[in-house]
Coordinates of C-alpha atoms in Angstrom, one line a residue:
X19 CA -17.0 -81.6 -1.3
X20 CA -15.9 -85.0 -2.5
X21 CA -16.2 -87.6 0.2
X22 CA -13.5 -87.6 2.6
X23 CA -13.9 -91.1 4.1
X24 CA -15.2 -94.3 3.0
X25 CA -19.0 -94.5 2.5
X26 CA -20.7 -95.3 5.9
X27 CA -23.6 -97.2 6.8
X28 CA -25.2 -94.0 8.1
X29 CA -25.5 -93.0 4.5
X30 CA -28.1 -95.5 4.1
X31 CA -29.9 -94.3 7.4
X32 CA -29.7 -90.7 5.9
X33 CA -31.5 -91.9 2.9
X34 CA -34.2 -93.6 4.9
X35 CA -36.8 -90.9 4.2
X36 CA -36.4 -90.6 0.5
X37 CA -36.3 -94.3 -0.1
X38 CA -39.1 -95.2 2.3
X39 CA -41.4 -92.2 2.2
X40 CA -44.6 -94.4 2.3
X41 CA -43.3 -96.7 5.1
X42 CA -42.3 -93.9 7.3
X43 CA -45.4 -91.8 6.8
X44 CA -47.8 -94.5 7.1
X45 CA -46.1 -97.0 9.6
X46 CA -45.1 -94.3 12.0
X47 CA -48.5 -92.6 11.9
X48 CA -50.3 -95.9 12.1
X49 CA -48.5 -97.0 15.2
X50 CA -48.6 -93.8 16.9
X51 CA -52.3 -93.4 16.4
X52 CA -52.8 -96.9 17.8
X53 CA -51.6 -95.5 21.1
X54 CA -54.3 -92.8 21.2
X55 CA -54.9 -89.3 19.9
X56 CA -56.2 -86.0 21.0
X57 CA -58.9 -83.8 19.6
X58 CA -59.3 -83.2 15.8
X59 CA -61.1 -80.7 13.7
X60 CA -64.7 -82.0 14.3
X61 CA -66.3 -85.2 15.5
X62 CA -67.5 -87.3 12.7
X63 CA -70.3 -88.8 14.7
X64 CA -72.1 -85.5 14.9
X65 CA -71.5 -84.3 11.4
X66 CA -74.4 -83.9 9.1
X67 CA -74.8 -86.5 6.4
X68 CA -73.6 -85.4 3.1
X69 CA -76.0 -85.3 0.1
X70 CA -75.3 -88.0 -2.5
X71 CA -73.2 -86.8 -5.5
X72 CA -74.2 -87.3 -9.2
X73 CA -71.8 -90.2 -9.6
X74 CA -73.3 -92.2 -7.0
X75 CA -76.9 -91.2 -8.0
X76 CA -76.5 -92.4 -11.7
X77 CA -74.2 -95.5 -11.1
X78 CA -76.9 -98.0 -11.8
X79 CA -78.3 -96.1 -14.7
X80 CA -74.9 -96.1 -16.4
X81 CA -74.6 -99.8 -16.0
X82 CA -77.8 -100.3 -18.0
X83 CA -77.2 -97.6 -20.5
X84 CA -74.4 -96.6 -22.9
X85 CA -70.9 -98.3 -22.7
X86 CA -69.2 -95.1 -23.5
X87 CA -66.4 -93.4 -21.6
X88 CA -66.7 -93.7 -17.9
X89 CA -67.6 -90.5 -16.2
X90 CA -64.8 -89.2 -13.9
X91 CA -65.6 -88.9 -10.3
X92 CA -64.1 -86.6 -7.5
X93 CA -61.9 -89.5 -6.5
X94 CA -60.1 -89.3 -9.8
X95 CA -56.9 -87.4 -10.1
X96 CA -58.2 -85.4 -13.1
X97 CA -61.9 -85.7 -12.0
X98 CA -64.4 -82.8 -11.9
X99 CA -63.4 -79.8 -9.8
X100 CA -67.0 -79.6 -8.4
X101 CA -69.0 -82.3 -6.5
X102 CA -72.6 -82.5 -7.8
X103 CA -75.7 -83.3 -6.0
X104 CA -78.7 -84.9 -7.5
X105 CA -81.3 -82.4 -7.0
X106 CA -84.6 -83.8 -5.7
X107 CA -87.6 -83.8 -8.1
X108 CA -89.4 -80.5 -7.9
X109 CA -92.6 -80.9 -5.7
X110 CA -94.1 -77.5 -6.2
X111 CA -94.0 -74.9 -9.0
X112 CA -92.7 -72.2 -6.7
X113 CA -89.5 -73.7 -6.1
X114 CA -87.8 -72.0 -9.1
X115 CA -89.3 -68.7 -8.0
X116 CA -87.6 -69.2 -4.5
X117 CA -84.2 -69.7 -6.3
X118 CA -84.7 -66.6 -8.4
X119 CA -84.9 -64.2 -5.6
X120 CA -82.5 -63.9 -2.6
X121 CA -84.3 -64.6 0.7
X122 CA -84.0 -62.8 3.9
X123 CA -82.9 -64.7 7.1
X124 CA -86.4 -64.5 8.3
X125 CA -87.8 -66.0 5.1
X126 CA -85.2 -68.9 5.3
X127 CA -86.0 -69.5 9.0
X128 CA -89.7 -69.9 8.0
X129 CA -89.1 -72.6 5.4
X130 CA -89.3 -76.3 6.5
X131 CA -86.3 -78.5 6.6
X132 CA -87.4 -80.3 3.4
X133 CA -88.0 -77.0 1.5
X134 CA -84.6 -75.8 2.6
X135 CA -82.9 -78.9 1.2
X136 CA -84.8 -78.6 -2.0
X137 CA -83.9 -74.9 -2.3
X138 CA -80.2 -75.3 -1.4
X139 CA -79.9 -78.3 -4.0
X140 CA -81.5 -76.1 -6.7
X141 CA -79.2 -73.2 -5.9
X142 CA -76.1 -75.5 -6.2
X143 CA -77.5 -76.9 -9.5
X144 CA -77.5 -73.2 -10.8
X145 CA -74.1 -72.7 -9.4
X146 CA -72.7 -75.8 -11.2
X147 CA -74.3 -74.7 -14.4
X148 CA -72.7 -71.1 -14.0
X149 CA -69.4 -72.8 -13.2
X150 CA -69.4 -75.0 -16.3
X151 CA -69.8 -71.8 -18.3
X152 CA -66.9 -70.3 -16.6
X153 CA -69.0 -67.6 -14.9
X154 CA -67.3 -68.0 -11.7
X155 CA -68.5 -64.8 -9.9
X156 CA -72.1 -65.8 -10.8
X157 CA -71.5 -69.4 -9.6
X158 CA -70.1 -68.2 -6.3
X159 CA -73.2 -66.1 -5.7
X160 CA -75.4 -69.3 -6.1
X161 CA -73.2 -71.3 -3.8
X162 CA -73.3 -68.4 -1.2
X163 CA -77.1 -68.6 -1.4
X164 CA -77.1 -72.2 -0.8
X165 CA -74.8 -71.9 2.1
X166 CA -77.2 -69.3 3.6
X167 CA -80.1 -71.7 3.2
X168 CA -78.2 -74.9 4.4
X169 CA -75.0 -73.7 6.2
X170 CA -73.9 -77.3 7.3
X171 CA -73.3 -78.7 3.8
X172 CA -69.5 -79.1 3.3
X173 CA -69.8 -79.4 -0.5
X174 CA -71.2 -75.8 -0.8
X175 CA -68.1 -74.3 0.7
X176 CA -65.7 -76.5 -1.3
X177 CA -67.5 -75.6 -4.6
X178 CA -67.3 -71.9 -3.8
X179 CA -63.7 -72.3 -3.1
X180 CA -63.2 -73.8 -6.6
X181 CA -64.9 -70.5 -7.9
X182 CA -62.3 -68.4 -6.0
X183 CA -59.5 -70.6 -7.3
X184 CA -60.5 -69.8 -11.0
X185 CA -61.2 -66.1 -10.6
X186 CA -58.7 -63.6 -12.0
X187 CA -56.8 -63.1 -10.0
X188 CA -57.4 -66.2 -7.8
X189 CA -58.8 -65.4 -4.3
X190 CA -56.5 -67.9 -2.3
X191 CA -57.4 -66.4 1.1
X192 CA -61.0 -67.0 0.4
X193 CA -60.3 -70.4 -0.7
X194 CA -58.6 -71.3 2.5
X195 CA -61.4 -69.7 4.5
X196 CA -64.0 -71.9 2.7
X197 CA -62.0 -75.0 2.8
X198 CA -61.7 -74.3 6.6
X199 CA -65.4 -74.4 6.9
X200 CA -65.9 -77.5 4.8
X201 CA -63.5 -79.4 6.9
X202 CA -65.0 -78.5 10.0
X203 CA -68.2 -80.1 8.7
X204 CA -66.4 -83.1 7.2
X205 CA -62.8 -83.7 8.4
X206 CA -62.5 -86.5 5.8
X207 CA -63.2 -84.4 2.8
X208 CA -60.1 -85.1 0.7
X209 CA -61.0 -82.7 -2.0
X210 CA -61.3 -79.8 0.4
X211 CA -57.9 -80.8 1.9
X212 CA -56.2 -80.7 -1.5
X213 CA -57.9 -77.5 -2.6
X214 CA -56.8 -75.8 0.7
X215 CA -53.3 -77.3 0.4
X216 CA -53.0 -75.8 -3.2
X217 CA -54.1 -72.4 -2.1
X218 CA -51.9 -72.5 0.9
X219 CA -48.9 -73.4 -1.4
X220 CA -49.8 -70.6 -3.7
X221 CA -49.7 -68.3 -0.7
X222 CA -46.3 -69.6 0.2
X223 CA -47.7 -70.9 3.5
X224 CA -45.7 -74.2 3.1
X225 CA -45.8 -75.7 6.5
X226 CA -49.7 -75.6 6.4
X227 CA -49.8 -76.8 2.8
X228 CA -47.5 -79.7 3.8
X229 CA -49.9 -80.5 6.5
X230 CA -52.9 -80.8 4.2
X231 CA -51.1 -82.6 1.3
X232 CA -49.7 -85.1 3.9
X233 CA -53.1 -85.8 5.4
X234 CA -54.8 -86.3 2.0
X235 CA -51.9 -88.5 0.8
X236 CA -52.5 -90.8 3.8
X237 CA -56.2 -90.7 3.6
X238 CA -56.0 -91.7 0.0
X239 CA -53.7 -94.5 0.9
X240 CA -51.1 -93.1 -1.5
X241 CA -53.3 -93.9 -4.4
X242 CA -53.1 -90.3 -5.8
X243 CA -49.8 -89.9 -7.3
X244 CA -50.6 -86.1 -7.9
X245 CA -51.0 -85.5 -4.2
X246 CA -47.9 -87.6 -3.2
X247 CA -45.7 -85.6 -5.6
X248 CA -47.3 -82.5 -4.1
X249 CA -45.8 -83.6 -0.7
X250 CA -42.4 -83.8 -2.1
X251 CA -42.7 -80.5 -4.1
X252 CA -43.8 -78.5 -1.0
X253 CA -41.3 -80.4 1.3
X254 CA -38.6 -79.2 -1.1
X255 CA -39.9 -75.7 -1.4
X256 CA -40.2 -75.3 2.5
X257 CA -36.7 -76.9 3.1
X258 CA -35.0 -74.8 0.5
X259 CA -36.7 -71.6 1.8
X260 CA -35.8 -72.3 5.5
X261 CA -32.4 -73.4 4.7
X262 CA -31.6 -70.3 2.9
X263 CA -33.0 -68.2 5.8
X264 CA -30.9 -70.1 8.3
X265 CA -27.7 -69.9 6.3
X266 CA -28.2 -66.1 5.9
X267 CA -28.5 -65.4 9.7
X268 CA -26.6 -68.3 11.3
X269 CA -23.2 -67.7 12.8
X270 CA -20.4 -69.9 11.3
X271 CA -19.3 -72.7 13.5
X272 CA -17.2 -75.9 13.3
X273 CA -18.9 -79.2 12.7
X274 CA -18.4 -82.3 15.0
X275 CA -15.0 -83.5 16.0
X276 CA -15.8 -86.8 14.2
X277 CA -16.5 -84.9 10.9
X278 CA -13.3 -82.7 11.1
X279 CA -11.2 -85.7 12.0
X280 CA -12.5 -87.7 9.1
X281 CA -11.8 -84.8 6.7
X282 CA -8.2 -84.3 7.8
X283 CA -7.5 -88.1 7.9
X284 CA -8.1 -88.2 4.2
X285 CA -4.9 -86.4 3.5
X286 CA -1.5 -88.1 4.1
X287 CA 0.5 -86.4 6.8
X288 CA 3.0 -83.9 5.7
X289 CA 6.0 -82.2 7.6
X290 CA 5.4 -78.7 9.0
X291 CA 6.8 -75.9 6.8
X292 CA 10.3 -75.0 7.7
X293 CA 10.5 -71.7 9.3
X294 CA 12.8 -69.0 8.0
X295 CA 16.1 -68.1 9.7
X296 CA 14.6 -65.1 11.4
X297 CA 10.8 -65.9 11.8
X298 CA 8.3 -63.4 12.4
X299 CA 5.6 -63.4 15.2
X300 CA 3.1 -64.6 12.4
X301 CA 5.6 -67.4 11.4
X302 CA 5.8 -68.7 14.9
X303 CA 2.1 -68.5 15.3
X304 CA 1.6 -70.4 12.1
X305 CA 3.8 -73.2 13.7
X306 CA 1.6 -73.3 16.8
X307 CA -1.4 -73.7 14.6
X308 CA 0.1 -76.8 12.9
X309 CA 1.1 -78.2 16.3
X310 CA -2.6 -77.8 17.5
X311 CA -3.7 -79.5 14.3
X312 CA -1.5 -82.4 15.2
X313 CA -3.1 -82.6 18.6
X314 CA -6.5 -82.6 17.0
X315 CA -7.4 -79.2 18.8
X316 CA -9.4 -78.0 15.9
X317 CA -10.8 -74.8 17.5
X318 CA -7.5 -73.7 18.7
X319 CA -6.0 -74.5 15.3
X320 CA -8.6 -72.1 13.6
X321 CA -8.0 -69.3 16.0
X322 CA -4.1 -69.6 15.6
X323 CA -4.1 -69.7 11.8
X324 CA -6.3 -66.5 11.8
X325 CA -4.0 -64.8 14.1
X326 CA -0.8 -65.8 12.0
X327 CA -2.3 -64.4 8.8
X328 CA -3.4 -61.2 10.7
X329 CA 0.1 -60.8 12.2
X330 CA 1.7 -61.3 8.8
X331 CA 3.7 -64.2 7.5
X332 CA 7.1 -63.6 6.2
X333 CA 7.8 -66.2 3.4
X334 CA 5.8 -67.5 0.4
X335 CA 5.4 -71.1 1.4
X336 CA 4.2 -70.2 4.8
X337 CA 1.7 -67.8 3.4
X338 CA 0.4 -70.5 1.0
X339 CA 0.2 -73.1 3.8
X340 CA -1.7 -70.5 6.0
X341 CA -4.2 -69.8 3.3
X342 CA -4.7 -73.4 2.5
X343 CA -5.3 -74.2 6.2
X344 CA -7.7 -71.3 6.6
X345 CA -9.5 -72.1 3.4
X346 CA -9.9 -75.8 4.7
X347 CA -11.5 -74.5 7.9
X348 CA -13.8 -72.2 6.0
X349 CA -15.1 -75.1 3.9
X350 CA -15.6 -77.2 7.0
X351 CA -17.9 -74.4 8.5
X352 CA -19.6 -74.2 5.2
X353 CA -18.3 -70.9 3.8
X354 CA -17.7 -72.4 0.4
X355 CA -17.1 -69.0 -1.4
X356 CA -14.6 -67.9 1.3
X357 CA -12.8 -71.3 1.2
X358 CA -12.4 -71.1 -2.6
X359 CA -11.1 -67.6 -2.3
X360 CA -8.3 -68.7 0.3
X361 CA -7.4 -71.6 -1.8
X362 CA -7.0 -69.7 -5.0
X363 CA -4.9 -67.2 -3.2
X364 CA -2.7 -70.0 -1.9
X365 CA -2.3 -71.1 -5.5
X366 CA -1.4 -67.6 -6.7
X367 CA 1.5 -67.7 -4.2
X368 CA 2.6 -71.3 -5.0
X369 CA 1.1 -72.6 -8.2
X370 CA 2.6 -76.0 -7.8
X371 CA 1.0 -76.6 -4.3
X372 CA -0.8 -79.9 -5.2
X373 CA -2.7 -80.1 -1.9
X374 CA -4.5 -76.8 -2.6
X375 CA -5.2 -78.0 -6.2
X376 CA -6.9 -81.1 -4.8
X377 CA -8.8 -79.1 -2.4
X378 CA -9.9 -76.7 -5.0
X379 CA -11.1 -79.7 -7.0
X380 CA -13.3 -80.8 -4.2
X381 CA -14.7 -77.3 -3.9
X382 CA -15.6 -77.4 -7.6
X383 CA -17.5 -80.7 -6.9
X384 CA -19.3 -79.0 -4.0
X385 CA -20.4 -76.4 -6.5
X386 CA -21.5 -79.0 -9.0
X387 CA -18.6 -78.3 -11.5
X388 CA -17.1 -81.7 -12.2
X389 CA -15.1 -80.5 -15.5
X390 CA -13.3 -77.9 -13.3
X391 CA -12.5 -80.5 -10.7
X392 CA -11.0 -82.9 -13.1
X393 CA -9.0 -80.0 -14.7
X394 CA -7.5 -79.3 -11.1
X395 CA -6.4 -83.0 -10.8
X396 CA -4.9 -82.8 -14.1
X397 CA -2.9 -79.7 -13.2
X398 CA -1.8 -81.2 -9.9
X399 CA -0.3 -84.2 -11.8
X400 CA 1.5 -82.0 -14.2
X401 CA 3.2 -80.4 -11.1
X402 CA 3.8 -83.8 -9.2
X403 CA 2.7 -87.0 -10.8
X404 CA 4.0 -88.9 -7.7
X405 CA 1.7 -87.3 -5.1
X406 CA -0.6 -90.2 -4.1
X407 CA -3.2 -87.8 -2.5
X408 CA -4.1 -86.6 -6.0
X409 CA -5.2 -90.1 -7.2
X410 CA -6.9 -90.9 -3.9
X411 CA -9.2 -87.8 -4.1
X412 CA -9.7 -88.1 -7.8
X413 CA -10.9 -91.7 -7.0
X414 CA -13.3 -90.2 -4.4
X415 CA -14.7 -87.9 -7.2
X416 CA -15.2 -91.0 -9.4
X417 CA -16.7 -92.8 -6.5
X418 CA -19.4 -90.2 -5.8
X419 CA -20.2 -90.2 -9.6
X420 CA -20.8 -93.9 -9.3
X421 CA -17.8 -94.6 -11.7
X422 CA -16.5 -97.4 -9.4
X423 CA -14.2 -98.8 -12.1
X424 CA -12.2 -95.5 -12.5
X425 CA -12.5 -94.9 -8.8
X426 CA -10.8 -98.4 -8.1
X427 CA -8.0 -97.6 -10.8
X428 CA -7.1 -94.3 -8.9
X429 CA -7.2 -95.9 -5.4
X430 CA -4.9 -98.6 -6.9
X431 CA -2.5 -95.9 -8.2
X432 CA -2.6 -94.1 -4.9
X433 CA -1.7 -97.4 -3.0
X434 CA 1.1 -98.0 -5.5
X435 CA 2.7 -94.7 -4.7
X436 CA 2.3 -95.1 -0.9
X437 CA 0.8 -98.3 0.6
X438 CA 0.9 -97.0 4.0
X439 CA -2.4 -94.9 3.7
X440 CA -5.1 -97.1 4.9
X441 CA -8.1 -95.3 3.2
X442 CA -6.8 -96.0 -0.2
X443 CA -6.9 -99.7 0.6
X444 CA -10.4 -99.4 2.2
X445 CA -11.9 -97.3 -0.6
X446 CA -10.5 -99.8 -3.1
X447 CA -12.4 -102.6 -1.4
X448 CA -15.6 -100.5 -1.2
X449 CA -15.4 -99.7 -4.9
X450 CA -14.8 -103.3 -5.8
X451 CA -17.9 -104.2 -3.8
X452 CA -19.9 -101.6 -5.4
X453 CA -18.8 -102.9 -8.8
X454 CA -20.2 -106.3 -7.9
X455 CA -16.7 -107.8 -7.4
X456 CA -17.6 -109.2 -3.9
X457 CA -14.8 -111.8 -3.7
X458 CA -12.2 -109.3 -4.6
X459 CA -13.5 -106.9 -2.2
X460 CA -13.5 -109.3 0.7
X461 CA -9.9 -110.3 -0.1
X462 CA -8.8 -106.7 -0.2
X463 CA -10.3 -106.1 3.2
X464 CA -8.7 -109.1 4.6
X465 CA -5.4 -108.0 3.5
X466 CA -6.0 -104.5 4.9
X467 CA -7.0 -106.0 8.3
X468 CA -3.7 -107.9 8.3
X469 CA -1.6 -104.8 7.3
X470 CA -3.3 -102.4 9.8
X471 CA -4.2 -104.5 12.8
X472 CA -4.3 -101.4 15.1
X473 CA -6.5 -99.3 12.8
X474 CA -10.2 -99.2 13.6
X475 CA -11.3 -98.1 10.1
X476 CA -10.8 -101.4 8.3
X477 CA -12.7 -103.2 11.0
X478 CA -15.5 -100.6 10.8
X479 CA -16.0 -100.5 7.1
X480 CA -15.6 -104.3 6.6
X481 CA -18.3 -104.6 9.1
X482 CA -20.6 -102.5 7.0
X483 CA -20.0 -104.7 4.0
X484 CA -20.8 -107.9 6.2
X485 CA -23.9 -106.0 7.4
X486 CA -24.9 -105.4 3.9
X487 CA -24.6 -109.1 3.3
X488 CA -26.8 -109.7 6.4
X489 CA -23.9 -111.4 8.1
X490 CA -24.9 -109.8 11.3
X491 CA -22.9 -111.7 13.9
X492 CA -19.6 -111.2 12.0
X493 CA -20.5 -107.4 11.4
X494 CA -21.0 -106.9 15.1
X495 CA -17.8 -108.5 16.0
X496 CA -15.9 -106.2 13.5
X497 CA -17.7 -103.2 14.9
X498 CA -16.9 -104.1 18.6
X499 CA -13.2 -104.6 17.5
X500 CA -13.1 -101.1 16.1
X501 CA -14.8 -99.7 19.3
X502 CA -12.1 -101.4 21.3
X503 CA -9.4 -99.9 19.3
X504 CA -10.8 -96.5 19.5
X505 CA -11.3 -96.6 23.3
X506 CA -7.6 -96.0 23.9
X507 CA -7.7 -92.7 22.2
X508 CA -8.4 -89.3 24.0
X509 CA -11.1 -88.6 21.6
X510 CA -12.4 -91.8 19.9
X511 CA -14.1 -92.0 16.6
X512 CA -17.7 -92.9 17.5
X513 CA -18.9 -94.2 14.0
X514 CA -18.1 -97.8 15.1
X515 CA -20.6 -97.4 18.0
X516 CA -23.2 -96.1 15.8
X517 CA -22.8 -98.8 13.3
X518 CA -23.0 -101.4 16.0
X519 CA -26.3 -100.0 17.2
X520 CA -27.7 -100.1 13.7
X521 CA -26.3 -103.7 13.4
X522 CA -28.0 -104.9 16.5
X523 CA -31.3 -103.3 15.4
X524 CA -31.3 -104.9 12.0
X525 CA -30.1 -108.3 13.4
X526 CA -32.1 -108.7 16.6
X527 CA -34.6 -105.7 16.3
X528 CA -33.1 -104.6 19.6
X529 CA -34.0 -100.9 19.6
X530 CA -32.8 -100.5 23.2
X531 CA -29.2 -101.7 22.4
X532 CA -29.2 -99.4 19.4
X533 CA -30.3 -96.4 21.4
X534 CA -27.7 -97.2 24.0
X535 CA -24.9 -97.3 21.4
X536 CA -25.9 -94.1 19.9
X537 CA -26.4 -92.4 23.2
X538 CA -22.9 -93.4 24.2
X539 CA -21.6 -92.0 20.8
X540 CA -23.2 -88.6 21.7
X541 CA -21.8 -88.7 25.2
X542 CA -18.3 -88.8 23.6
X543 CA -19.0 -86.6 20.6
X544 CA -22.1 -84.5 21.4
X545 CA -22.2 -83.2 17.8
X546 CA -22.0 -86.5 16.0
X547 CA -24.6 -86.2 13.1
X548 CA -24.5 -89.8 12.5
X549 CA -25.7 -90.7 16.0
X550 CA -28.3 -87.9 16.1
X551 CA -29.8 -89.0 12.6
X552 CA -29.9 -92.6 13.9
X553 CA -31.6 -91.8 17.1
X554 CA -34.2 -89.8 15.2
X555 CA -35.0 -92.8 13.0
X556 CA -35.2 -95.2 15.8
X557 CA -37.6 -93.0 17.7
X558 CA -39.6 -92.7 14.5
X559 CA -39.7 -96.6 14.3
X560 CA -41.1 -96.7 17.9
X561 CA -43.7 -93.9 16.9
X562 CA -42.2 -91.5 19.4
X563 CA -42.9 -88.8 16.9
X564 CA -42.2 -85.7 19.3
X565 CA -38.8 -87.3 20.3
X566 CA -38.0 -88.1 16.8
X567 CA -38.9 -84.4 15.8
X568 CA -36.5 -83.1 18.5
X569 CA -33.5 -85.2 17.2
X570 CA -34.4 -84.1 13.6
X571 CA -34.4 -80.5 14.9
X572 CA -31.0 -81.2 16.4
X573 CA -29.7 -82.7 13.1
X574 CA -30.7 -79.5 11.3
X575 CA -28.7 -77.4 14.0
X576 CA -25.7 -79.6 13.3
X577 CA -26.0 -79.4 9.4
X578 CA -22.9 -77.9 8.0
X579 CA -23.8 -76.8 4.4
X580 CA -26.8 -75.6 2.7
X581 CA -27.5 -78.9 1.0
X582 CA -27.1 -80.8 4.2
X583 CA -29.3 -78.3 6.0
X584 CA -31.9 -78.9 3.3
X585 CA -31.9 -82.6 3.8
X586 CA -32.2 -82.3 7.6
X587 CA -35.1 -79.9 7.2
X588 CA -36.8 -82.4 5.0
X589 CA -36.8 -84.9 7.8
X590 CA -37.7 -82.3 10.3
X591 CA -40.7 -81.0 8.4
X592 CA -41.9 -84.4 7.3
X593 CA -42.0 -85.6 10.8
X594 CA -43.9 -82.5 11.9
X595 CA -46.5 -83.1 9.2
X596 CA -46.9 -86.6 10.6
X597 CA -47.4 -85.2 14.1
X598 CA -50.2 -82.9 12.8
X599 CA -51.8 -85.8 11.2
X600 CA -51.7 -88.0 14.4
X601 CA -53.4 -85.1 16.2
X602 CA -56.1 -84.5 13.6
X603 CA -57.0 -88.0 12.8
X604 CA -56.8 -90.4 15.6
X605 CA -59.8 -92.3 14.3
X606 CA -57.7 -93.7 11.4
X607 CA -55.5 -96.0 13.6
X608 CA -57.0 -99.2 12.6
X609 CA -57.0 -98.5 8.8
X610 CA -53.6 -97.1 8.9
X611 CA -52.1 -100.1 10.9
X612 CA -53.7 -102.4 8.1
X613 CA -52.1 -100.2 5.3
X614 CA -48.7 -100.1 7.1
X615 CA -48.6 -103.9 7.3
X616 CA -49.4 -104.2 3.5
X617 CA -46.5 -102.1 2.4

């Protein structure tokens, strides 16, 4: 739905992951690894030394020879799929004959270590030749024989996995199994990590694929764009899949008090509908629903409006009002289709009901249908061109489309029709700021502060603009004033507290103060998503990965709509992948710290 309140500082916190993927992934991992880790796949100190590959073996020769095109290596994004080993120069004529005939375990055991190394290299050479000719089954047989002779060479497993990838149909389970073995032998084997990740992705085992792509991305110091893009691709697939599953099975529930209050505050108060001379039971129940709404008793409001509709409402305007209200709550719960159905039913009864037209426009925006949204605004203006809410919400749509000039024009029109609505003034100031008209924006805010001295919202959002200009002390002062104004309310708006915490963190790097502000916000409103998201990020900054994961999980639980759930799950799974990396690669602490400082 179109934004129902001015853009908040938490929006910037929410985009922290998408805007700072590298810093989060590396910085958090580096700091946490520095604290110490636990067991990982295999000890690198006891791992057999890998045979040299063909790129390393021929480097000097290439420098002396042709200046032709540089041969691709396994480190290149589009490099060779196989890693080659320079075979040792044959010492005896019988070596080829040994490679020609499969040996029994007893015959292999009888060979010396040197003979085994020579034979396995020859078998791998033949496997490579078969692979280049696209004879993948034949190549796999040679790699299998090489493994039987020398089972502690990771490259043999990885190359056999490459054969399984290219078979028709691909044998992804076997790819995973071979890469498992390769990584037991060499935990830093990036090509095996990427190959296993690709197979896991094809098997729709997204969490495991994300674990491997994340590890490969960090180990390659984000130099491989293909792998970094794979992290984003798998994250999206995983988050979308899980979000759909959760939405399909989750019981509907109301979002936080802060969220609901912000939504309803985006509409100017209207008088309750006048009851008919002989009201029905449903009519009286509807009136009780509106009284509960006035008292910000949202759960009771929803119960009462449902009861009123079930009991039957006797007059058209009352039925339209009831459907409008129930549709609003359905939207807040995340039932967009049901909300649209109720709002449309409301308009069938009273086509000129401009608030229902405005809410229908917002639902169209939620569904990504901007033309239909603007058509609703045009229809609403035809019925009542003097309704200031029409222009305010059309301004909101322009705002989220980044058309700040049109947004400002609509906010101004809304204010001209009714200058008592604080949010029209605030959003005008924000739109001016977004357009680069900083002096006009600051002047609008100062006028708004003077006109609404007992409202916390101008203080809070002016503080955000000051914070954006790095005027930290002034910003904190505004947030503290907003907090003081809210304290006298029975259920305060906690966003100024969250913003104060973020400001103290940005200004003084005072994580403790920031955490105390957000914790207090959650004490007042336990379901405040902004506070939960901020605490998650603060814990991530301190490398408390497990605690951050808990908050990201909580943020997922609080998400209202499927897009919000997808975003929250992205944080949750990205953090989980980091935790896996920390567990599996504690020896990378020093390098990762250096990398984090370089970003």
